[in-house]
Coordinates of N, CA, C and O in Angstrom, one line a residue:
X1 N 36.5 -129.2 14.1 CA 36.9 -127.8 14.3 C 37.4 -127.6 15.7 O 37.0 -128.4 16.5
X2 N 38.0 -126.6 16.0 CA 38.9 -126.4 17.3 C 38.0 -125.2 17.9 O 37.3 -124.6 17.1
X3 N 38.1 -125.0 18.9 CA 37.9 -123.7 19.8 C 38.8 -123.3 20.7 O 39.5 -124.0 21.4
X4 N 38.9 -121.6 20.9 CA 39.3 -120.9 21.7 C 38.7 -120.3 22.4 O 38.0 -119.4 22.0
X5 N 38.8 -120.6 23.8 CA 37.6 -120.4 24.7 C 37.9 -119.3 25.4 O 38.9 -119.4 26.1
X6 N 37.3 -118.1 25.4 CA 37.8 -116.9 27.0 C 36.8 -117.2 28.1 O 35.7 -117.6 27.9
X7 N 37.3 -117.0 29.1 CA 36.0 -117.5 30.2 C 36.2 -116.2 31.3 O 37.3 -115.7 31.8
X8 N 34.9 -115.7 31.6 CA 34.8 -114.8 32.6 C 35.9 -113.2 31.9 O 36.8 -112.7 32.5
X9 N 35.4 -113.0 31.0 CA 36.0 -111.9 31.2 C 35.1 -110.5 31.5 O 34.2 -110.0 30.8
X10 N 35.7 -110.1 32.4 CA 35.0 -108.7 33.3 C 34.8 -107.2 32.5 O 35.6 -106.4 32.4
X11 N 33.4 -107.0 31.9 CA 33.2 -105.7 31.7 C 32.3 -104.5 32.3 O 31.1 -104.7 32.5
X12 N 32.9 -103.3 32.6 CA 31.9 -102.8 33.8 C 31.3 -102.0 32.5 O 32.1 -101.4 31.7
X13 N 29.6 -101.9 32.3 CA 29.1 -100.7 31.3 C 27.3 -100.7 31.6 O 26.6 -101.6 32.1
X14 N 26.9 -99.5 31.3 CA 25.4 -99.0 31.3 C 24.9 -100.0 30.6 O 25.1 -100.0 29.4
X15 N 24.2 -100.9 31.3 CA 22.8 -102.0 30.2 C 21.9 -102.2 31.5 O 22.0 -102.5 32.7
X16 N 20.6 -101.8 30.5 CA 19.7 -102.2 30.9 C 18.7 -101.2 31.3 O 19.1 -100.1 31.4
X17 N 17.3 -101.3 31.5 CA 15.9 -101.1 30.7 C 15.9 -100.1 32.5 O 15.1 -99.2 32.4
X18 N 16.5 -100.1 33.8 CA 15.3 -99.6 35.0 C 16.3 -98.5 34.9 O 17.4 -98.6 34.5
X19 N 15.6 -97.1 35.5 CA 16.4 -96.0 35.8 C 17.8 -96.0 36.4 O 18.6 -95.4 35.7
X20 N 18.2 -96.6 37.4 CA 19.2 -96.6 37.9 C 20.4 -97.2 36.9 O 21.6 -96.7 37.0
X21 N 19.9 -98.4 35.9 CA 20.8 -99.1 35.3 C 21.5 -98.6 34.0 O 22.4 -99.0 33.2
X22 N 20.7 -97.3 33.9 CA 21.0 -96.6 32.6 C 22.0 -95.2 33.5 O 22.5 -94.2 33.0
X23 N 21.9 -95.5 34.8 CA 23.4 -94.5 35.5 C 24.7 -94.7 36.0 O 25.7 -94.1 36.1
X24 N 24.2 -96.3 36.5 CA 25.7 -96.5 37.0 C 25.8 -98.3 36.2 O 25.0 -99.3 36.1
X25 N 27.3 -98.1 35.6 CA 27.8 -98.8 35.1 C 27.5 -100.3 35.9 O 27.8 -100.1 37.1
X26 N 27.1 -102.0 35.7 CA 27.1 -102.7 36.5 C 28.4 -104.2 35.5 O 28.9 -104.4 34.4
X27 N 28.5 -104.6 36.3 CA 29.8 -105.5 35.5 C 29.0 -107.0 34.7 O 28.2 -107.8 35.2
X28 N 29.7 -106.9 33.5 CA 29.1 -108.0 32.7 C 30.1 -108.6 32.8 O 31.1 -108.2 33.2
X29 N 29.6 -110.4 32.4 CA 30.4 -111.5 32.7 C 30.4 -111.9 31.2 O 29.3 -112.3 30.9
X30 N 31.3 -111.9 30.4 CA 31.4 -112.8 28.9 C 32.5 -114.5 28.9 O 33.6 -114.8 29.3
X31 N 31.6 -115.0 28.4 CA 32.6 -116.2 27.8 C 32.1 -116.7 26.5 O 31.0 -116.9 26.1
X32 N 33.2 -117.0 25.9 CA 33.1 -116.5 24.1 C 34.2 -117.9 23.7 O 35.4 -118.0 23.7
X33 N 33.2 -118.9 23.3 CA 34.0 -119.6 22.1 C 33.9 -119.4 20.8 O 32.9 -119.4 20.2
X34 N 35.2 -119.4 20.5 CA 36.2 -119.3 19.2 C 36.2 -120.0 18.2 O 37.3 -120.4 18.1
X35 N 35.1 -120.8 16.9 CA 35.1 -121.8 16.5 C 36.7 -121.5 15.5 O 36.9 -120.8 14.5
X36 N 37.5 -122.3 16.0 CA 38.4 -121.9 14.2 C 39.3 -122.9 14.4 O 39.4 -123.7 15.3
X37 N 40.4 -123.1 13.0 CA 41.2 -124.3 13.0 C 42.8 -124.0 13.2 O 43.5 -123.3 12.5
X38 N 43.1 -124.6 14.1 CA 44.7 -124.1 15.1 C 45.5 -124.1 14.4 O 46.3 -123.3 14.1
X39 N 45.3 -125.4 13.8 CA 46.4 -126.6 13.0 C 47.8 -125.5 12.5 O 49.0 -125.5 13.0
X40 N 47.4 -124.8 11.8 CA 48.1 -123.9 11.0 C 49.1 -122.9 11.9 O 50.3 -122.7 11.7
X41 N 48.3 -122.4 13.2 CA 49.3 -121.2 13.8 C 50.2 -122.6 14.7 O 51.3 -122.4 15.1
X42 N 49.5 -123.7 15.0 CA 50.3 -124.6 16.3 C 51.2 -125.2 15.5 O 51.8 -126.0 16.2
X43 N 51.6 -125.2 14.2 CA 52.6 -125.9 13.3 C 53.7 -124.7 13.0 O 54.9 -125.0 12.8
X44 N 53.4 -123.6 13.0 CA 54.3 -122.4 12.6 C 54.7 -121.2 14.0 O 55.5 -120.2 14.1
X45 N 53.9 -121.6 14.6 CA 54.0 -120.7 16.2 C 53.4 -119.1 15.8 O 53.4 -118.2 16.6
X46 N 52.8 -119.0 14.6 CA 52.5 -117.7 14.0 C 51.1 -117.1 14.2 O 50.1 -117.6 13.6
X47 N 51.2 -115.9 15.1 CA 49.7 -116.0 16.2 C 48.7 -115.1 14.8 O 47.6 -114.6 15.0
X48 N 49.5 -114.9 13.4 CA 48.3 -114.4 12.3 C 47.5 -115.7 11.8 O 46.5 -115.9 11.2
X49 N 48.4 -116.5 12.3 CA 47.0 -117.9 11.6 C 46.5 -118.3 12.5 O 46.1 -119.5 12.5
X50 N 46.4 -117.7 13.3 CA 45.0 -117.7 14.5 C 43.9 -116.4 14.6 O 44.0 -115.3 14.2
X51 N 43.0 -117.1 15.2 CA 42.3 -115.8 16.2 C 43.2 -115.3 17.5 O 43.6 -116.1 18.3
X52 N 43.3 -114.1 17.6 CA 44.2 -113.2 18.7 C 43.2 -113.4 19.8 O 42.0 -112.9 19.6
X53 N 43.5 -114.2 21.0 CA 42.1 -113.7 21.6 C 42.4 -112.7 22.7 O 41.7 -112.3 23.6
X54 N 43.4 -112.5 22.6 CA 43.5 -110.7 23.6 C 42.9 -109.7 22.9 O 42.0 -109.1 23.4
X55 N 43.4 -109.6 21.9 CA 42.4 -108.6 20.6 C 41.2 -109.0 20.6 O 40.5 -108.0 20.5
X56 N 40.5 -110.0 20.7 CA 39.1 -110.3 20.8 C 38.8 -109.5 22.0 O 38.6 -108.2 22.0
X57 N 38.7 -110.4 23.2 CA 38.9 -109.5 24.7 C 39.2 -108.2 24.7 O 38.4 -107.5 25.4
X58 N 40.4 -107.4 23.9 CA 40.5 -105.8 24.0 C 38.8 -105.2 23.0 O 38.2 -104.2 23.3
X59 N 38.5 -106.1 21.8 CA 37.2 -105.4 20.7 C 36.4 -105.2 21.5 O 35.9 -104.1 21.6
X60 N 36.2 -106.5 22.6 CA 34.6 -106.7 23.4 C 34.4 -105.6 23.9 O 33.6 -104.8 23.8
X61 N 36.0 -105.7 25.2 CA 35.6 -104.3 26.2 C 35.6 -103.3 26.1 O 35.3 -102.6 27.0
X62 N 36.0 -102.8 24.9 CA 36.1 -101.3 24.2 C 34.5 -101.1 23.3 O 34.2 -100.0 23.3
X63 N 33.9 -101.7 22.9 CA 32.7 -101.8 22.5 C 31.6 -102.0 23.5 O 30.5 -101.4 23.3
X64 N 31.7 -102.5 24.4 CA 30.6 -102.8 25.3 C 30.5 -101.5 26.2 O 29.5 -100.9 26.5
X65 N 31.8 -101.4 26.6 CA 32.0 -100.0 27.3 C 31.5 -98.8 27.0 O 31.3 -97.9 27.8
X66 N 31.3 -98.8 25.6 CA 31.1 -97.5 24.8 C 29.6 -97.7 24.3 O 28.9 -96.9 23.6
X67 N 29.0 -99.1 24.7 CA 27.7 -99.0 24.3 C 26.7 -98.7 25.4 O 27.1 -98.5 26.5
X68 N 25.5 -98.7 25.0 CA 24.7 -98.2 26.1 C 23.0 -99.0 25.7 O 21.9 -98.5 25.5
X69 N 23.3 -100.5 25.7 CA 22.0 -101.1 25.2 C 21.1 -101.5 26.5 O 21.5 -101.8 27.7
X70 N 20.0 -101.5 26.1 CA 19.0 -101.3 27.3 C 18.6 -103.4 27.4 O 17.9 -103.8 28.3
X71 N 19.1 -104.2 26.4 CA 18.9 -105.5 26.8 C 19.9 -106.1 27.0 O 20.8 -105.3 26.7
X72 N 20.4 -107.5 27.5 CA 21.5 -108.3 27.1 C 21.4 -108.7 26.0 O 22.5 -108.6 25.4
X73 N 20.2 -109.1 25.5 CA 20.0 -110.0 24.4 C 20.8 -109.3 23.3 O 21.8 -109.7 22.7
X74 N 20.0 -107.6 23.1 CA 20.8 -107.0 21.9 C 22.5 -106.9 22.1 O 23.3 -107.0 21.2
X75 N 22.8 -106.7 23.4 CA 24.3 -106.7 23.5 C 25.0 -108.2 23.3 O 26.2 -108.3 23.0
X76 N 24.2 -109.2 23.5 CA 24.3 -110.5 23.2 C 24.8 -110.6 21.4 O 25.9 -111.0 20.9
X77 N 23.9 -110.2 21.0 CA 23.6 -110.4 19.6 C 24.7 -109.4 18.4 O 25.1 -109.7 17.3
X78 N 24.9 -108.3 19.1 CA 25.9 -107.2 18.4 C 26.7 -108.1 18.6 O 27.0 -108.7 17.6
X79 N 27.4 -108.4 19.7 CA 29.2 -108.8 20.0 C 29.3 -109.8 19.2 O 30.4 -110.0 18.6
X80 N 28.1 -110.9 19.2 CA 28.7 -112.0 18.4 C 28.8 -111.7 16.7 O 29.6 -112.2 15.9
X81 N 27.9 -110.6 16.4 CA 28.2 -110.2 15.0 C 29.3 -109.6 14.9 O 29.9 -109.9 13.8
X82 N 29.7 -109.0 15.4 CA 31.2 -108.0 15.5 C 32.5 -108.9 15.4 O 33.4 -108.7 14.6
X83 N 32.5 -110.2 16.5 CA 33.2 -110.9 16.3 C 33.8 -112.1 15.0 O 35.0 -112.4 14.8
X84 N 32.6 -112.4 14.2 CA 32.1 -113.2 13.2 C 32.5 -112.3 12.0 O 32.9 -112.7 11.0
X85 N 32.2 -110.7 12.1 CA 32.6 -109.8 11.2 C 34.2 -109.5 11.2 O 34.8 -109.7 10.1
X86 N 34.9 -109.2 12.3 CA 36.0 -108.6 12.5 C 37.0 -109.6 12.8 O 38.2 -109.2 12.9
X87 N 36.7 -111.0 12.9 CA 38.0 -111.9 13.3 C 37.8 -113.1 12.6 O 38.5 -114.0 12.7
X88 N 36.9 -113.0 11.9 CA 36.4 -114.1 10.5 C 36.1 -115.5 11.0 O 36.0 -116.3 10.1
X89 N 36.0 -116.1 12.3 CA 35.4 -116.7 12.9 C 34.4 -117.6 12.0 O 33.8 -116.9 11.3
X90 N 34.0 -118.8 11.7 CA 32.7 -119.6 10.7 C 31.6 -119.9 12.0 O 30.4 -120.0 11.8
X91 N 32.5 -119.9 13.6 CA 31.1 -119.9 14.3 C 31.2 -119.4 15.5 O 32.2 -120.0 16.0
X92 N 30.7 -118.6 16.6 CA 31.1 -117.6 17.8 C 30.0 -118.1 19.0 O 28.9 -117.5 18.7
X93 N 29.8 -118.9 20.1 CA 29.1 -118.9 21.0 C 29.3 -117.8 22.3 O 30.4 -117.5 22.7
X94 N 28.5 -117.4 22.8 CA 28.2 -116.6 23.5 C 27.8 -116.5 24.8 O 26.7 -117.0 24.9
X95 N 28.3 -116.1 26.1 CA 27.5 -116.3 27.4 C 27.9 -114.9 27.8 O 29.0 -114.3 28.0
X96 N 26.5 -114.5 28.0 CA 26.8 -113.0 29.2 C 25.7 -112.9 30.0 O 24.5 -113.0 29.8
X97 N 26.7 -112.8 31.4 CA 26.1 -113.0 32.8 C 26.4 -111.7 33.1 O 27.3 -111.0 32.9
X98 N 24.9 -111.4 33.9 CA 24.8 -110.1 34.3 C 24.2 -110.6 35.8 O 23.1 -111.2 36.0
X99 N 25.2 -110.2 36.8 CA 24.8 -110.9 37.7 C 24.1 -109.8 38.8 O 23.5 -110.2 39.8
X100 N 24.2 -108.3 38.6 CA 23.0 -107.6 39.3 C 21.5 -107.5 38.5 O 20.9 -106.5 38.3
X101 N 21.3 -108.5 38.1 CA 20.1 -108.3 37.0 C 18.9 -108.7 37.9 O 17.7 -108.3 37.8
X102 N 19.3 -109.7 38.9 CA 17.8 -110.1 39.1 C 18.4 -110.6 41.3 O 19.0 -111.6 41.7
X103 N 17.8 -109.2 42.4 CA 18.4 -110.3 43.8 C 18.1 -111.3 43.5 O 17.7 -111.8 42.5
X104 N 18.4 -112.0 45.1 CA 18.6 -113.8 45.4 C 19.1 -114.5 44.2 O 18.6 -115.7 44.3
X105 N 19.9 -114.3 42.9 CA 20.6 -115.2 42.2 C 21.8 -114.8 42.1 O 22.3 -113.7 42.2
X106 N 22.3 -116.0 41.8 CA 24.1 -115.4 41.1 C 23.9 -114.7 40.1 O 24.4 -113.6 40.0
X107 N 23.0 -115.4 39.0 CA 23.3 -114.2 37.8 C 22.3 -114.3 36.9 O 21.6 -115.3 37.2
X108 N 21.7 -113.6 35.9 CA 21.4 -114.0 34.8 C 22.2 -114.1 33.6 O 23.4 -113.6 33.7
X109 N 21.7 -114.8 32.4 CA 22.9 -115.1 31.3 C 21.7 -115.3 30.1 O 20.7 -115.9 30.2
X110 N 22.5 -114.6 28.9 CA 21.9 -114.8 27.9 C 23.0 -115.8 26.9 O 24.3 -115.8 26.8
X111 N 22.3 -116.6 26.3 CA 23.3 -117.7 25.7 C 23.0 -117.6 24.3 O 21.8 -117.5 24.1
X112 N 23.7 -117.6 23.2 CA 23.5 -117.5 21.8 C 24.8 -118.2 21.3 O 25.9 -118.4 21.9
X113 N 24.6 -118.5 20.2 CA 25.5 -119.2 19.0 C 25.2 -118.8 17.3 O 24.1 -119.1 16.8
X114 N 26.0 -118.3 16.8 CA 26.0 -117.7 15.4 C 27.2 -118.0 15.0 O 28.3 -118.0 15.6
X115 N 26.8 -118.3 13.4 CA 27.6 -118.5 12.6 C 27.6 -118.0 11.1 O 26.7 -117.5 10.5
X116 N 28.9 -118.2 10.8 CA 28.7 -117.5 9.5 C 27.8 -117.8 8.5 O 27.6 -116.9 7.7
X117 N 27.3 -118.8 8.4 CA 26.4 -119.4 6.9 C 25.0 -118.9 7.8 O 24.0 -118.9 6.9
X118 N 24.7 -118.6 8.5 CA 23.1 -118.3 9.0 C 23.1 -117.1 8.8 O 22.0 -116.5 9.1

């Protein structure tokens, strides 16, 4: 099976559990592979027998933006269902780095993988 990988894509939104984090928006880091099979759009140049991954990228940051979850993990766990629901995907890996989550690190990151038969 093939993948379509987005890496680093920037969303600024309210997550997270301390007072401050539920006021001012802090920036999430997503990278999202795409389990699906090319064969089809790379033989016809036709971007419907693919996954769109600008349209993926435009779902995330319009949903994340508009959500207000107090973990990563749940924001973890919604996006990959949304994705798996809305772009028919068989399998969706997950990385979101929150890198004001914790001083003295680059970042924290929650890592998940779902798929459709689970």
């Amino acid at each position: 099976m093939d993948k379509i990988l987005i890496r680093g894509l920037k969303i600024r939104a309210i997550v997270g559990i301390l007072p401050w984090e539920r006021k001012i928006p802090q920036t999430l880091l997503l990278d999202v592979d795409l389990t699906t099979d090319i064969r089809a759009a790379a033989a016809s140049e036709d971007i419907s027998k693919t996954v769109d991954y600008s349209a993926v990228a435009e779902r995330l940051t319009v949903f994340i933006q508009e959500s207000r979850f107090q973990l990563i993990e749940t924001l973890a766990e919604r996006c990959a269902g949304l994705i798996l629901e809305e772009f028919g995907v068989p399998e969706v890996r997950l990385l979101v780095s929150k890198p004001e989550a914790v001083p003295a690190t680059d970042t924290v990151c929650i890592e998940i993988s779902r798929s459709r038969n689970a």
